[in-house]
JSON list of C-alpha atoms in Angstrom, two decimals:
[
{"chain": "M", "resi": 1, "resn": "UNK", "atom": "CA", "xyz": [-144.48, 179.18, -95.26]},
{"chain": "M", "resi": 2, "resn": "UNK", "atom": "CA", "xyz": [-146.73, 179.72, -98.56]},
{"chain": "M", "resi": 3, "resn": "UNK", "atom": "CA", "xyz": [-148.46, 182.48, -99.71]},
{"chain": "M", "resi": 4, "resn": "UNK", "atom": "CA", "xyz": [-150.20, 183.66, -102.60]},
{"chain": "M", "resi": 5, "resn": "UNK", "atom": "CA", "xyz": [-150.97, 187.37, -103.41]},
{"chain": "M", "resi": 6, "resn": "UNK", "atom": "CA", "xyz": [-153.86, 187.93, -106.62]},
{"chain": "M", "resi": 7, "resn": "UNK", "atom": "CA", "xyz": [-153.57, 191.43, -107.90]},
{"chain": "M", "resi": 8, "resn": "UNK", "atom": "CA", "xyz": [-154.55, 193.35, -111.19]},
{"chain": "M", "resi": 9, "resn": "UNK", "atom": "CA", "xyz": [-152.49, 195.29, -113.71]},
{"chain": "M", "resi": 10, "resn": "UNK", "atom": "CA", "xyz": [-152.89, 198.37, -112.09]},
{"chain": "M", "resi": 11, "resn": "UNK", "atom": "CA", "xyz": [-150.13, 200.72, -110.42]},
{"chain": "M", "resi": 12, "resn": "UNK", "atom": "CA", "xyz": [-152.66, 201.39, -107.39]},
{"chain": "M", "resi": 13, "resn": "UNK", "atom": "CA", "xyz": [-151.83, 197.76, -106.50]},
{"chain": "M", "resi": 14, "resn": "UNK", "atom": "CA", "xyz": [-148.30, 198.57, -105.73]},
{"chain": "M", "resi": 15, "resn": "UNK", "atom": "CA", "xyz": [-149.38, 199.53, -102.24]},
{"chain": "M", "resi": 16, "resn": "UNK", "atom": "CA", "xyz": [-151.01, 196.53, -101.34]},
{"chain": "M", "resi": 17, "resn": "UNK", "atom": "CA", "xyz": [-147.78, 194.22, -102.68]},
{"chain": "M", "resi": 18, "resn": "UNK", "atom": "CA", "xyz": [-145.87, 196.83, -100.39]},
{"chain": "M", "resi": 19, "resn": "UNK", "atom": "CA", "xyz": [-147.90, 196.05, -97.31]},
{"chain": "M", "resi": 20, "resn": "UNK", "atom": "CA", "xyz": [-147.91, 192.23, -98.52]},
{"chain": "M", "resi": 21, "resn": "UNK", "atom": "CA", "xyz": [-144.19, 191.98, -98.04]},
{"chain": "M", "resi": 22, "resn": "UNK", "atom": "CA", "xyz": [-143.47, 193.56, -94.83]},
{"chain": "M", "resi": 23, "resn": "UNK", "atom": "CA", "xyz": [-146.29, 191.46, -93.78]},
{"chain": "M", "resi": 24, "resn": "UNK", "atom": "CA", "xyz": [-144.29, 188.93, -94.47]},
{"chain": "M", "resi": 25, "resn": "UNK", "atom": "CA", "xyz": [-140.88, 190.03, -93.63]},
{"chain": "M", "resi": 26, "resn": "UNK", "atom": "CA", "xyz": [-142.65, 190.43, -89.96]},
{"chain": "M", "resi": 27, "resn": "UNK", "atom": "CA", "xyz": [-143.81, 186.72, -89.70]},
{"chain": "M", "resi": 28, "resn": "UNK", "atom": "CA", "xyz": [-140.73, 185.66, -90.87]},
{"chain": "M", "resi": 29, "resn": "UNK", "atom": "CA", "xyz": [-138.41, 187.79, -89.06]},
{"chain": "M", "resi": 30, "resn": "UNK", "atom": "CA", "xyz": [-136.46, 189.30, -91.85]},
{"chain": "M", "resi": 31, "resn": "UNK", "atom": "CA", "xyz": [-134.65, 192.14, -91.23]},
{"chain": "M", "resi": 32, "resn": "UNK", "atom": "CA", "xyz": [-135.43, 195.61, -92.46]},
{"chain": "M", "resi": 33, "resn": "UNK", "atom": "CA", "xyz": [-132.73, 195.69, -95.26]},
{"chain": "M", "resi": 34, "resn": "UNK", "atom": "CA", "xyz": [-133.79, 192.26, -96.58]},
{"chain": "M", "resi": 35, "resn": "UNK", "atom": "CA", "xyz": [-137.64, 193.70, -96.44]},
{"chain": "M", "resi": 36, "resn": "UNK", "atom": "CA", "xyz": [-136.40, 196.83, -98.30]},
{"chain": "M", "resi": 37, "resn": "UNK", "atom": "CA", "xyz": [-134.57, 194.94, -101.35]},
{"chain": "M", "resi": 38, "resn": "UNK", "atom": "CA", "xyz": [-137.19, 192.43, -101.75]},
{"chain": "M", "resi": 39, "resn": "UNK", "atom": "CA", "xyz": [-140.03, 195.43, -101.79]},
{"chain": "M", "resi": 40, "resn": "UNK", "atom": "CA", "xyz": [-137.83, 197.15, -104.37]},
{"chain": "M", "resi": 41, "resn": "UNK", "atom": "CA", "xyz": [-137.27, 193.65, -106.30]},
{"chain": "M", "resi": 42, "resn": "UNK", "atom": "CA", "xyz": [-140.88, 192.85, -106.73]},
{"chain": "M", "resi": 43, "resn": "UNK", "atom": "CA", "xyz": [-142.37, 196.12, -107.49]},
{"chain": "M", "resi": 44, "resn": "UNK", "atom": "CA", "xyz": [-139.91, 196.75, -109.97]},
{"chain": "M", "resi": 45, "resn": "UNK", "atom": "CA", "xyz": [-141.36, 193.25, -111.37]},
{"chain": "M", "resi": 46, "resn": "UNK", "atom": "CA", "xyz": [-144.96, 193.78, -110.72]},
{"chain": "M", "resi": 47, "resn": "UNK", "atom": "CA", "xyz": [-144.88, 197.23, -112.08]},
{"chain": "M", "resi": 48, "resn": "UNK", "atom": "CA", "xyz": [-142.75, 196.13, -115.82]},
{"chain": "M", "resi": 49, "resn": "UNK", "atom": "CA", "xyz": [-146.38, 193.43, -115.54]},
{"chain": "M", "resi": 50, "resn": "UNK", "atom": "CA", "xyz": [-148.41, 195.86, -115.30]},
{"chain": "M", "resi": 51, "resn": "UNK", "atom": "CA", "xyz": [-146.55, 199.03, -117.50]},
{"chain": "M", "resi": 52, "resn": "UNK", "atom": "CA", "xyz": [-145.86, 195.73, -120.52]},
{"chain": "M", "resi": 53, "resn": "UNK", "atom": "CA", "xyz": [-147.72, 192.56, -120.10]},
{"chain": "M", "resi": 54, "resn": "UNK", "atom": "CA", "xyz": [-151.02, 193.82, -121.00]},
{"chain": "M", "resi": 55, "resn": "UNK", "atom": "CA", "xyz": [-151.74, 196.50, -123.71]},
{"chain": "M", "resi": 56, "resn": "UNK", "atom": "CA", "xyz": [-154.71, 198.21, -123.22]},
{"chain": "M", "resi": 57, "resn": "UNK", "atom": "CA", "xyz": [-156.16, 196.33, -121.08]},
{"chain": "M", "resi": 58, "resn": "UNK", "atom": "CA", "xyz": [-156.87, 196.71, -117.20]},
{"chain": "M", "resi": 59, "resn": "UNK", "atom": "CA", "xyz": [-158.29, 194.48, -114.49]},
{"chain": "M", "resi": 60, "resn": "UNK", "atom": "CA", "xyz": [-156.20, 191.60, -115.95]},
{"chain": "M", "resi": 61, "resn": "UNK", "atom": "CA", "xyz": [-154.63, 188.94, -113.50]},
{"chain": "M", "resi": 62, "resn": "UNK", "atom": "CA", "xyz": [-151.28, 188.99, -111.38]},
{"chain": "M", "resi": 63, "resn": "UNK", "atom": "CA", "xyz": [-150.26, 186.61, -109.15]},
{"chain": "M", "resi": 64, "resn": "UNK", "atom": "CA", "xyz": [-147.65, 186.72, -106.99]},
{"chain": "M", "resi": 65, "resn": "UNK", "atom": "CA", "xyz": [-146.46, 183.37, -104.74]},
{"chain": "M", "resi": 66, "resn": "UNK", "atom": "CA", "xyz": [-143.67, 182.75, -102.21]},
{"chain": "M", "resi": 67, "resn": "UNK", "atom": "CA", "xyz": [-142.11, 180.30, -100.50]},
{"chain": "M", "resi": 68, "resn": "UNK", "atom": "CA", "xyz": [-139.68, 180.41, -97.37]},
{"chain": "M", "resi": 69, "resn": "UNK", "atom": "CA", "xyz": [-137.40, 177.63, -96.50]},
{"chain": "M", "resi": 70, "resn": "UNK", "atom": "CA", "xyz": [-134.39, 177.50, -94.32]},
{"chain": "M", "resi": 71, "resn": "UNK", "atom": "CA", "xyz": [-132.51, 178.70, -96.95]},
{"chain": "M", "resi": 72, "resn": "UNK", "atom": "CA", "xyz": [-134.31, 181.38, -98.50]},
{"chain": "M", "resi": 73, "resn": "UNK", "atom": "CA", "xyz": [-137.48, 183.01, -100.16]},
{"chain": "M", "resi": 74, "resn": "UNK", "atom": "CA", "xyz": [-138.55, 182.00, -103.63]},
{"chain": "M", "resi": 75, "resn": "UNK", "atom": "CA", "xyz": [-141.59, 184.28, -105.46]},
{"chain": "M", "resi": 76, "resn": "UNK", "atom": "CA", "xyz": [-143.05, 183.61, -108.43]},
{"chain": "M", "resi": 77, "resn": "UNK", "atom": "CA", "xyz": [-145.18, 186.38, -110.67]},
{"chain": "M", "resi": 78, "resn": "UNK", "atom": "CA", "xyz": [-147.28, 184.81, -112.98]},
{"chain": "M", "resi": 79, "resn": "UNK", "atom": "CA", "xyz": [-149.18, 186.67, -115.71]},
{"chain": "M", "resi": 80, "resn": "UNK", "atom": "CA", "xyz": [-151.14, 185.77, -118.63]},
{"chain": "M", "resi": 81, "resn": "UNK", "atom": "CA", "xyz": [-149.83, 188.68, -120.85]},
{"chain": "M", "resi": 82, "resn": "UNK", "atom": "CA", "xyz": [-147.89, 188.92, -124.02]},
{"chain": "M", "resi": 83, "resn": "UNK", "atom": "CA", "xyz": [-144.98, 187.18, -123.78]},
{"chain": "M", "resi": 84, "resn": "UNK", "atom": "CA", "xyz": [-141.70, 188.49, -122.33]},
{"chain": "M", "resi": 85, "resn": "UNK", "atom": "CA", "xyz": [-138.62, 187.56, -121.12]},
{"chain": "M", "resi": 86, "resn": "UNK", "atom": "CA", "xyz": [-136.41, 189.79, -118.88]},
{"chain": "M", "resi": 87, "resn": "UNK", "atom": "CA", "xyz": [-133.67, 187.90, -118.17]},
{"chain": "M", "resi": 88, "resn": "UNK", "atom": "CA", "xyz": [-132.85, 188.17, -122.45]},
{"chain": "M", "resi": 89, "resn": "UNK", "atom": "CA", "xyz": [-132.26, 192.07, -121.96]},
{"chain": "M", "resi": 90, "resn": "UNK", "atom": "CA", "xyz": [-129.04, 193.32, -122.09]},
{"chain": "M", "resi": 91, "resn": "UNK", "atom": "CA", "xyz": [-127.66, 194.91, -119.25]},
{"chain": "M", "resi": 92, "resn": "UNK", "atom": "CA", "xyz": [-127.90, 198.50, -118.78]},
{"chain": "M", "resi": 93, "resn": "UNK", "atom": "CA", "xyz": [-124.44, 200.62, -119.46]},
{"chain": "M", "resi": 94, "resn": "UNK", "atom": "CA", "xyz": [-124.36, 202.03, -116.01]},
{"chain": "M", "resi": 95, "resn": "UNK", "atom": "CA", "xyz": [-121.36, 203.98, -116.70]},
{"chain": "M", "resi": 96, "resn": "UNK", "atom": "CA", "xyz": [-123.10, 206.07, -119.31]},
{"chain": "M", "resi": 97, "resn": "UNK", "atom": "CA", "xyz": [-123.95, 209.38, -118.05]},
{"chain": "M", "resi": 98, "resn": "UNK", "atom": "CA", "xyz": [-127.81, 209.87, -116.94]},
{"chain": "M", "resi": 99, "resn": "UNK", "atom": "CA", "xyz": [-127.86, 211.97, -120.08]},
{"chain": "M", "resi": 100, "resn": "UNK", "atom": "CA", "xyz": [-126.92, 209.60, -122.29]},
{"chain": "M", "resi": 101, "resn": "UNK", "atom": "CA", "xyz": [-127.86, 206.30, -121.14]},
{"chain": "M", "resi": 102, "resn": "UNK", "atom": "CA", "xyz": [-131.18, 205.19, -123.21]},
{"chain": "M", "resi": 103, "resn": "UNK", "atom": "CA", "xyz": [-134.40, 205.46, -120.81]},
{"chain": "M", "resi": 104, "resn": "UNK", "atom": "CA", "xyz": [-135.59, 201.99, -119.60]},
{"chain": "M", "resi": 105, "resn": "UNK", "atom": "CA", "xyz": [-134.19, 198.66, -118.32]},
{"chain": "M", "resi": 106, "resn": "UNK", "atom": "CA", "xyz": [-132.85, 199.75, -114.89]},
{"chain": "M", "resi": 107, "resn": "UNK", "atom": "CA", "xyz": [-135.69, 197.97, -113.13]},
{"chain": "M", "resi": 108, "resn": "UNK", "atom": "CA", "xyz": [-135.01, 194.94, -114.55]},
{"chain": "M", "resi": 109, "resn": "UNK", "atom": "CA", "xyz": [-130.99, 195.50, -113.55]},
{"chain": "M", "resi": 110, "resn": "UNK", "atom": "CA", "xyz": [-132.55, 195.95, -110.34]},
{"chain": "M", "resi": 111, "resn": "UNK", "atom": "CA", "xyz": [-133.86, 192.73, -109.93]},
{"chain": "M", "resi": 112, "resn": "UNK", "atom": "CA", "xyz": [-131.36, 190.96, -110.86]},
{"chain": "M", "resi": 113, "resn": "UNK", "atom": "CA", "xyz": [-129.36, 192.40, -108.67]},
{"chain": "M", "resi": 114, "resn": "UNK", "atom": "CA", "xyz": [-131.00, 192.18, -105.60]},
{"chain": "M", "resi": 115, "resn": "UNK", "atom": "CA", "xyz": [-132.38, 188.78, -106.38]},
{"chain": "M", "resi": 116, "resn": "UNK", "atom": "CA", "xyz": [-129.93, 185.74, -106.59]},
{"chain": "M", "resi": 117, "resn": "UNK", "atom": "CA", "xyz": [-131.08, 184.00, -108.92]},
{"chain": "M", "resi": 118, "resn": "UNK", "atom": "CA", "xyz": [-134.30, 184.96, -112.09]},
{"chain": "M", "resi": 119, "resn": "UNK", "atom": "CA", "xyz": [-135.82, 182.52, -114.07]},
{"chain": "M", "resi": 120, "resn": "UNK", "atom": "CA", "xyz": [-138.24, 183.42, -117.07]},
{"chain": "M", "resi": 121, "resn": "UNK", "atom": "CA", "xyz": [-140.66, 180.64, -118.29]},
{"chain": "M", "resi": 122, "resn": "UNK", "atom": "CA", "xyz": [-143.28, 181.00, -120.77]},
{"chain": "M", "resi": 123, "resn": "UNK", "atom": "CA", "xyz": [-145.82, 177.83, -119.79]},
{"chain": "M", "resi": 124, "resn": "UNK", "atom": "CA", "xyz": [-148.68, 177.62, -121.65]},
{"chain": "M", "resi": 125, "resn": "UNK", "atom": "CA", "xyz": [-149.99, 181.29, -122.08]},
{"chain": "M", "resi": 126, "resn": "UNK", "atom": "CA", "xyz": [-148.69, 182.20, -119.08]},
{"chain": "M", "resi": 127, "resn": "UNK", "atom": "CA", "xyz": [-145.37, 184.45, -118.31]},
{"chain": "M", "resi": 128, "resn": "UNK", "atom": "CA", "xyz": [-143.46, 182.83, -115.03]},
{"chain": "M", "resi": 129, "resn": "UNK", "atom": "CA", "xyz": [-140.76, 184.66, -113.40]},
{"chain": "M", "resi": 130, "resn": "UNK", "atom": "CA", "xyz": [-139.41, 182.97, -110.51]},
{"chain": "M", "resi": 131, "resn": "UNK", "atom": "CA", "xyz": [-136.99, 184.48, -108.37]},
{"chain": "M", "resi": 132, "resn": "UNK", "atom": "CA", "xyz": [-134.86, 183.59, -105.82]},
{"chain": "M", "resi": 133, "resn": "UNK", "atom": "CA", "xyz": [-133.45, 185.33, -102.54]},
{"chain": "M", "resi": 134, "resn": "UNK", "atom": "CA", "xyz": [-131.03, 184.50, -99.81]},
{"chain": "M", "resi": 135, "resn": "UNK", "atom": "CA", "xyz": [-131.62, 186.40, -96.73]},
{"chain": "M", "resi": 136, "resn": "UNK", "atom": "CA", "xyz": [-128.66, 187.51, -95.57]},
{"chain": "M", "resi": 137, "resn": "UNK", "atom": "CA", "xyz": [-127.75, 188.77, -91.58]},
{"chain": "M", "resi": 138, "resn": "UNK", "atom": "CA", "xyz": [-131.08, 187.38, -90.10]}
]
């Protein structure tokens, strides 16, 4: 199965990627945990688009694809924001206190841990962030 998702840098949109997942999660027959991670994967990745990609700017394009196989999901954000590459931060000290940890990059942690594999591309003007998930229990 394909499908393709066109939003807009705007946090309103996170509802309609919401109901776009468990959409799919239905029609594929995912269960509830795999729906859960993969809504908390991709608005953690849709949101950093829309909270860094475009300064100043709203109404600007984000699309969002996946693909199912036998052997897993694959989704792809593309933007055509200023360039940025997540998988170049450093990881998050999660043993620092709340306190003293610095604010920011948790989301990003996020996604790479739920997802099993995140790939960063910059083609053309365009930011692609592919990332790959293994359902597991179906």
């Amino acid at each position: 199965m394909r499908k393709t998702l066109n939003l807009h840098n705007d946090v309103n949109e996170v509802a309609m990627l919401c109901e776009w997942i468990e959409v799919t999660g239905e029609q594929l027959g995912l269960p509830t945990a795999a729906v859960f991670q993969l809504n908390l994967a991709l608005e953690e990745a849709f949101v950093n688009v829309v909270d860094y990609a475009y300064p100043g700017k709203s109404g600007m394009p984000v699309q969002i694809n996946m693909e199912s196989t036998p052997e897993g999901m694959t989704f792809t954000l593309i933007d055509e924001g200023q360039p940025f590459d997540p998988t170049q931060l450093a990881p998050p000290d999660i043993t620092l206190s709340v306190e003293e940890r610095p604010i920011g990059g948790l989301g990003v942690f996020l996604v790479t841990q739920i997802m099993d594999e995140v790939i960063y591309e910059r083609q053309g003007a365009r930011n692609v962030l592919t990332m790959r998930y293994t359902v597991k229990d179906k």
